[in-house]
């Protein structure tokens, strides 16, 4: 685990654990070693920070490329911070540039890292669970690592969309980890990836109890 990440867990992570006291179930489903993908529902910007708090191992997260390319003192500090935390660079442009995050995640997973992915592709606008995109399945099959379903509840109440600072409410948040879904030997054709993704979403729905909507979540601007 990177030193800076360890410091963050000891400080920020401890503060979140003590202040919000999230309830955690299924921690035994997190492998002690080896790479894996956490595939969870997405209710709040607090979701990933919460995962980093309750998962005992290093969790590599995604960070926009701006943090790696800035200039001056601020750019240098941001770059060292992202590198120290073990972040994966994401290009903001579409097309081939955006796929660099996918490419960078494969060696990280094969090297034994854990990565969080939200198959819905965006935060749920209404608390329901929407159809998953196949990127999570494609990444898991390419890296040959298991997918661990994650069900989070309460983060949308503590930090709903539009709120910058989370409300201090203990016992509202819960995190459930399902049994790992193995991907070694699975096909990477479109049909197989769609079936695997749907299976992952079914397992997430079992953990959360959310109403499932069999279509992609609308973008934020479409709901405003």
Short mmCIF file of C-alpha atoms in Angstrom, two decimals:
data_model
loop_
_atom_site.label_atom_id
_atom_site.label_comp_id
_atom_site.label_asym_id
_atom_site.label_seq_id
_atom_site.Cartn_x
_atom_site.Cartn_y
_atom_site.Cartn_z
CA UNK A 1 0.00 0.00 0.00
CA UNK A 2 1.48 3.40 -0.98
CA UNK A 3 2.69 5.42 2.00
CA UNK A 4 0.51 8.43 1.23
CA UNK A 5 -2.53 6.17 0.89
CA UNK A 6 -1.73 4.61 4.28
CA UNK A 7 -1.56 8.08 5.83
CA UNK A 8 -4.90 9.01 4.25
CA UNK A 9 -6.54 5.86 5.64
CA UNK A 10 -5.14 6.57 9.10
CA UNK A 11 -6.40 10.16 9.08
CA UNK A 12 -9.32 10.73 6.71
CA UNK A 13 -10.43 7.09 6.84
CA UNK A 14 -10.44 7.01 10.62
CA UNK A 15 -12.39 10.28 10.75
CA UNK A 16 -15.05 8.90 8.43
CA UNK A 17 -15.26 5.60 10.30
CA UNK A 18 -15.68 7.30 13.67
CA UNK A 19 -17.85 10.16 12.47
CA UNK A 20 -20.28 8.26 10.21
CA UNK A 21 -19.89 4.69 11.50
CA UNK A 22 -20.84 2.87 8.29
CA UNK A 23 -22.22 -0.65 8.73
CA UNK A 24 -20.20 -3.18 6.74
CA UNK A 25 -21.25 -6.69 5.71
CA UNK A 26 -19.44 -9.31 3.65
CA UNK A 27 -15.93 -8.04 4.31
CA UNK A 28 -14.81 -11.67 4.11
CA UNK A 29 -15.63 -11.60 0.38
CA UNK A 30 -12.71 -9.24 -0.28
CA UNK A 31 -9.69 -11.35 -1.33
CA UNK A 32 -6.61 -10.98 0.84
CA UNK A 33 -4.35 -10.86 -2.21
CA UNK A 34 -4.66 -10.45 -5.96
CA UNK A 35 -6.50 -7.99 -8.15
CA UNK A 36 -10.27 -7.54 -8.20
CA UNK A 37 -12.89 -5.07 -9.37
CA UNK A 38 -15.49 -3.63 -7.01
CA UNK A 39 -18.66 -3.05 -9.03
CA UNK A 40 -21.16 -0.99 -7.10
CA UNK A 41 -24.24 1.16 -7.32
CA UNK A 42 -23.59 4.88 -7.43
CA UNK A 43 -25.65 7.24 -5.28
CA UNK A 44 -23.25 9.99 -4.22
CA UNK A 45 -19.81 11.48 -4.74
CA UNK A 46 -19.07 10.04 -1.30
CA UNK A 47 -19.28 6.44 -2.54
CA UNK A 48 -15.66 6.01 -3.60
CA UNK A 49 -14.27 7.75 -0.52
CA UNK A 50 -16.42 5.45 1.59
CA UNK A 51 -15.07 2.37 -0.18
CA UNK A 52 -11.53 3.54 0.43
CA UNK A 53 -12.40 3.84 4.11
CA UNK A 54 -13.90 0.39 4.67
CA UNK A 55 -11.75 -1.70 2.29
CA UNK A 56 -8.63 -2.83 4.21
CA UNK A 57 -6.41 -2.98 1.11
CA UNK A 58 -5.21 -0.31 -1.33
CA UNK A 59 -7.96 0.83 -3.69
CA UNK A 60 -6.75 2.43 -6.91
CA UNK A 61 -9.15 5.17 -8.01
CA UNK A 62 -9.60 7.17 -11.19
CA UNK A 63 -8.43 10.79 -11.50
CA UNK A 64 -8.81 13.17 -14.44
CA UNK A 65 -5.66 13.84 -16.45
CA UNK A 66 -5.61 17.51 -15.41
CA UNK A 67 -4.18 16.46 -12.05
CA UNK A 68 -1.21 14.85 -13.80
CA UNK A 69 -0.42 17.59 -16.33
CA UNK A 70 -0.63 20.83 -14.36
CA UNK A 71 2.28 23.25 -14.29
CA UNK A 72 3.98 25.23 -11.56
CA UNK A 73 4.02 24.40 -7.88
CA UNK A 74 0.33 23.47 -7.77
CA UNK A 75 0.69 21.18 -10.76
CA UNK A 76 3.72 19.50 -9.22
CA UNK A 77 1.95 18.94 -5.89
CA UNK A 78 -1.19 17.59 -7.57
CA UNK A 79 0.89 15.19 -9.67
CA UNK A 80 2.82 13.91 -6.67
CA UNK A 81 -0.42 13.52 -4.71
CA UNK A 82 -2.05 11.43 -7.44
CA UNK A 83 1.07 9.32 -7.87
CA UNK A 84 1.38 8.87 -4.12
CA UNK A 85 -2.21 7.68 -3.84
CA UNK A 86 -1.81 5.27 -6.76
CA UNK A 87 -4.46 6.97 -8.91
CA UNK A 88 -5.21 5.88 -12.49
CA UNK A 89 -5.13 8.69 -15.03
CA UNK A 90 -8.30 9.30 -17.06
CA UNK A 91 -8.28 11.44 -20.20
CA UNK A 92 -11.26 13.78 -20.46
CA UNK A 93 -11.40 13.54 -24.26
CA UNK A 94 -13.38 10.76 -25.88
CA UNK A 95 -12.24 8.09 -28.32
CA UNK A 96 -8.82 6.49 -28.03
CA UNK A 97 -7.66 8.95 -25.36
CA UNK A 98 -10.43 7.89 -22.98
CA UNK A 99 -9.39 4.25 -23.36
CA UNK A 100 -6.01 4.93 -21.76
CA UNK A 101 -7.68 4.57 -18.35
CA UNK A 102 -8.84 1.11 -19.38
CA UNK A 103 -5.33 0.24 -20.61
CA UNK A 104 -3.73 1.51 -17.39
CA UNK A 105 -6.15 -0.41 -15.20
CA UNK A 106 -5.30 -3.82 -16.69
CA UNK A 107 -1.66 -3.96 -15.47
CA UNK A 108 -2.76 -2.49 -12.13
CA UNK A 109 -5.28 -5.30 -11.69
CA UNK A 110 -2.86 -7.96 -12.89
CA UNK A 111 -0.34 -6.56 -10.42
CA UNK A 112 -2.73 -7.21 -7.55
CA UNK A 113 -4.54 -3.87 -7.14
CA UNK A 114 -8.20 -3.32 -6.37
CA UNK A 115 -10.24 -0.92 -8.51
CA UNK A 116 -13.75 0.46 -8.07
CA UNK A 117 -16.04 0.77 -11.12
CA UNK A 118 -19.61 2.00 -11.26
CA UNK A 119 -21.36 0.11 -14.09
CA UNK A 120 -24.23 2.60 -14.28
CA UNK A 121 -21.74 5.15 -15.58
CA UNK A 122 -23.16 8.02 -13.54
CA UNK A 123 -24.85 8.69 -10.22
CA UNK A 124 -28.44 7.53 -9.99
CA UNK A 125 -30.70 10.58 -10.36
CA UNK A 126 -33.50 9.10 -8.26
CA UNK A 127 -32.08 6.34 -6.06
CA UNK A 128 -33.02 3.53 -8.44
CA UNK A 129 -30.55 1.06 -9.98
CA UNK A 130 -30.09 1.42 -13.74
CA UNK A 131 -28.76 -0.90 -16.45
CA UNK A 132 -25.02 -1.48 -16.31
CA UNK A 133 -22.57 -0.69 -19.08
CA UNK A 134 -20.33 -3.53 -20.20
CA UNK A 135 -17.01 -1.81 -19.43
CA UNK A 136 -16.78 -3.48 -16.03
CA UNK A 137 -17.14 -6.95 -17.60
CA UNK A 138 -14.71 -6.14 -20.43
CA UNK A 139 -12.08 -4.91 -17.95
CA UNK A 140 -12.47 -7.90 -15.63
CA UNK A 141 -12.24 -10.45 -18.46
CA UNK A 142 -9.23 -8.69 -20.02
CA UNK A 143 -7.38 -8.62 -16.69
CA UNK A 144 -8.58 -12.05 -15.57
CA UNK A 145 -9.77 -10.87 -12.16
CA UNK A 146 -13.01 -11.42 -10.21
CA UNK A 147 -15.80 -8.87 -9.88
CA UNK A 148 -17.03 -8.19 -6.35
CA UNK A 149 -20.58 -6.77 -6.24
CA UNK A 150 -20.97 -3.85 -3.84
CA UNK A 151 -24.21 -2.45 -2.48
CA UNK A 152 -24.09 0.98 -0.83
CA UNK A 153 -27.01 2.64 0.94
CA UNK A 154 -27.42 5.96 2.72
CA UNK A 155 -24.73 8.01 0.98
CA UNK A 156 -27.40 9.86 -1.00
CA UNK A 157 -28.98 10.94 2.30
CA UNK A 158 -25.69 12.06 3.83
CA UNK A 159 -24.43 13.78 0.67
CA UNK A 160 -27.14 14.13 -2.00
CA UNK A 161 -26.42 15.50 -5.46
CA UNK A 162 -25.57 19.19 -5.15
CA UNK A 163 -24.36 19.10 -1.55
CA UNK A 164 -20.66 19.90 -1.16
CA UNK A 165 -20.17 18.79 2.46
CA UNK A 166 -21.69 15.56 3.81
CA UNK A 167 -24.04 15.76 6.76
CA UNK A 168 -22.74 14.18 9.96
CA UNK A 169 -25.20 11.34 10.57
CA UNK A 170 -24.05 8.13 12.20
CA UNK A 171 -25.37 4.72 11.26
CA UNK A 172 -27.12 5.89 8.09
CA UNK A 173 -24.60 4.44 5.63
CA UNK A 174 -24.17 0.73 4.93
CA UNK A 175 -21.85 -1.17 2.61
CA UNK A 176 -22.38 -4.80 1.57
CA UNK A 177 -19.89 -6.91 -0.37
CA UNK A 178 -21.21 -9.88 -2.34
CA UNK A 179 -19.40 -13.07 -3.28
CA UNK A 180 -16.77 -12.69 -6.02
CA UNK A 181 -17.88 -13.44 -9.57
CA UNK A 182 -15.06 -15.24 -11.38
CA UNK A 183 -14.23 -14.17 -14.93
CA UNK A 184 -11.29 -16.39 -15.93
CA UNK A 185 -12.16 -18.35 -19.08
CA UNK A 186 -15.17 -16.19 -19.96
CA UNK A 187 -15.63 -15.01 -23.52
CA UNK A 188 -15.11 -11.36 -24.39
CA UNK A 189 -17.68 -11.22 -27.21
CA UNK A 190 -20.47 -8.67 -26.92
CA UNK A 191 -23.17 -11.15 -25.95
CA UNK A 192 -21.09 -12.75 -23.20
CA UNK A 193 -20.05 -9.37 -21.79
CA UNK A 194 -23.67 -8.21 -21.77
CA UNK A 195 -24.74 -11.35 -19.91
CA UNK A 196 -21.95 -10.96 -17.36
CA UNK A 197 -22.81 -7.30 -16.80
CA UNK A 198 -26.49 -8.11 -16.29
CA UNK A 199 -25.50 -10.80 -13.79
CA UNK A 200 -23.37 -8.29 -11.89
CA UNK A 201 -26.26 -5.81 -11.76
CA UNK A 202 -28.57 -8.53 -10.46
CA UNK A 203 -26.13 -9.26 -7.63
CA UNK A 204 -25.84 -5.56 -6.81
CA UNK A 205 -29.64 -5.27 -6.71
CA UNK A 206 -29.81 -8.18 -4.26
CA UNK A 207 -27.48 -6.29 -1.93
CA UNK A 208 -29.23 -2.92 -2.16
CA UNK A 209 -32.88 -3.80 -2.65
CA UNK A 210 -33.18 -0.93 -5.13
CA UNK A 211 -35.80 -0.88 -7.84
CA UNK A 212 -34.09 -1.96 -11.07
CA UNK A 213 -34.64 0.01 -14.27
CA UNK A 214 -33.61 -1.93 -17.44
CA UNK A 215 -32.32 1.12 -19.29
CA UNK A 216 -29.26 3.34 -18.96
CA UNK A 217 -29.36 6.12 -16.38
CA UNK A 218 -30.04 9.56 -17.91
CA UNK A 219 -27.27 12.12 -17.80
CA UNK A 220 -27.64 14.80 -15.15
CA UNK A 221 -28.54 17.55 -17.64
CA UNK A 222 -31.40 15.38 -18.93
CA UNK A 223 -32.96 15.20 -15.47
CA UNK A 224 -32.64 18.86 -14.56
#
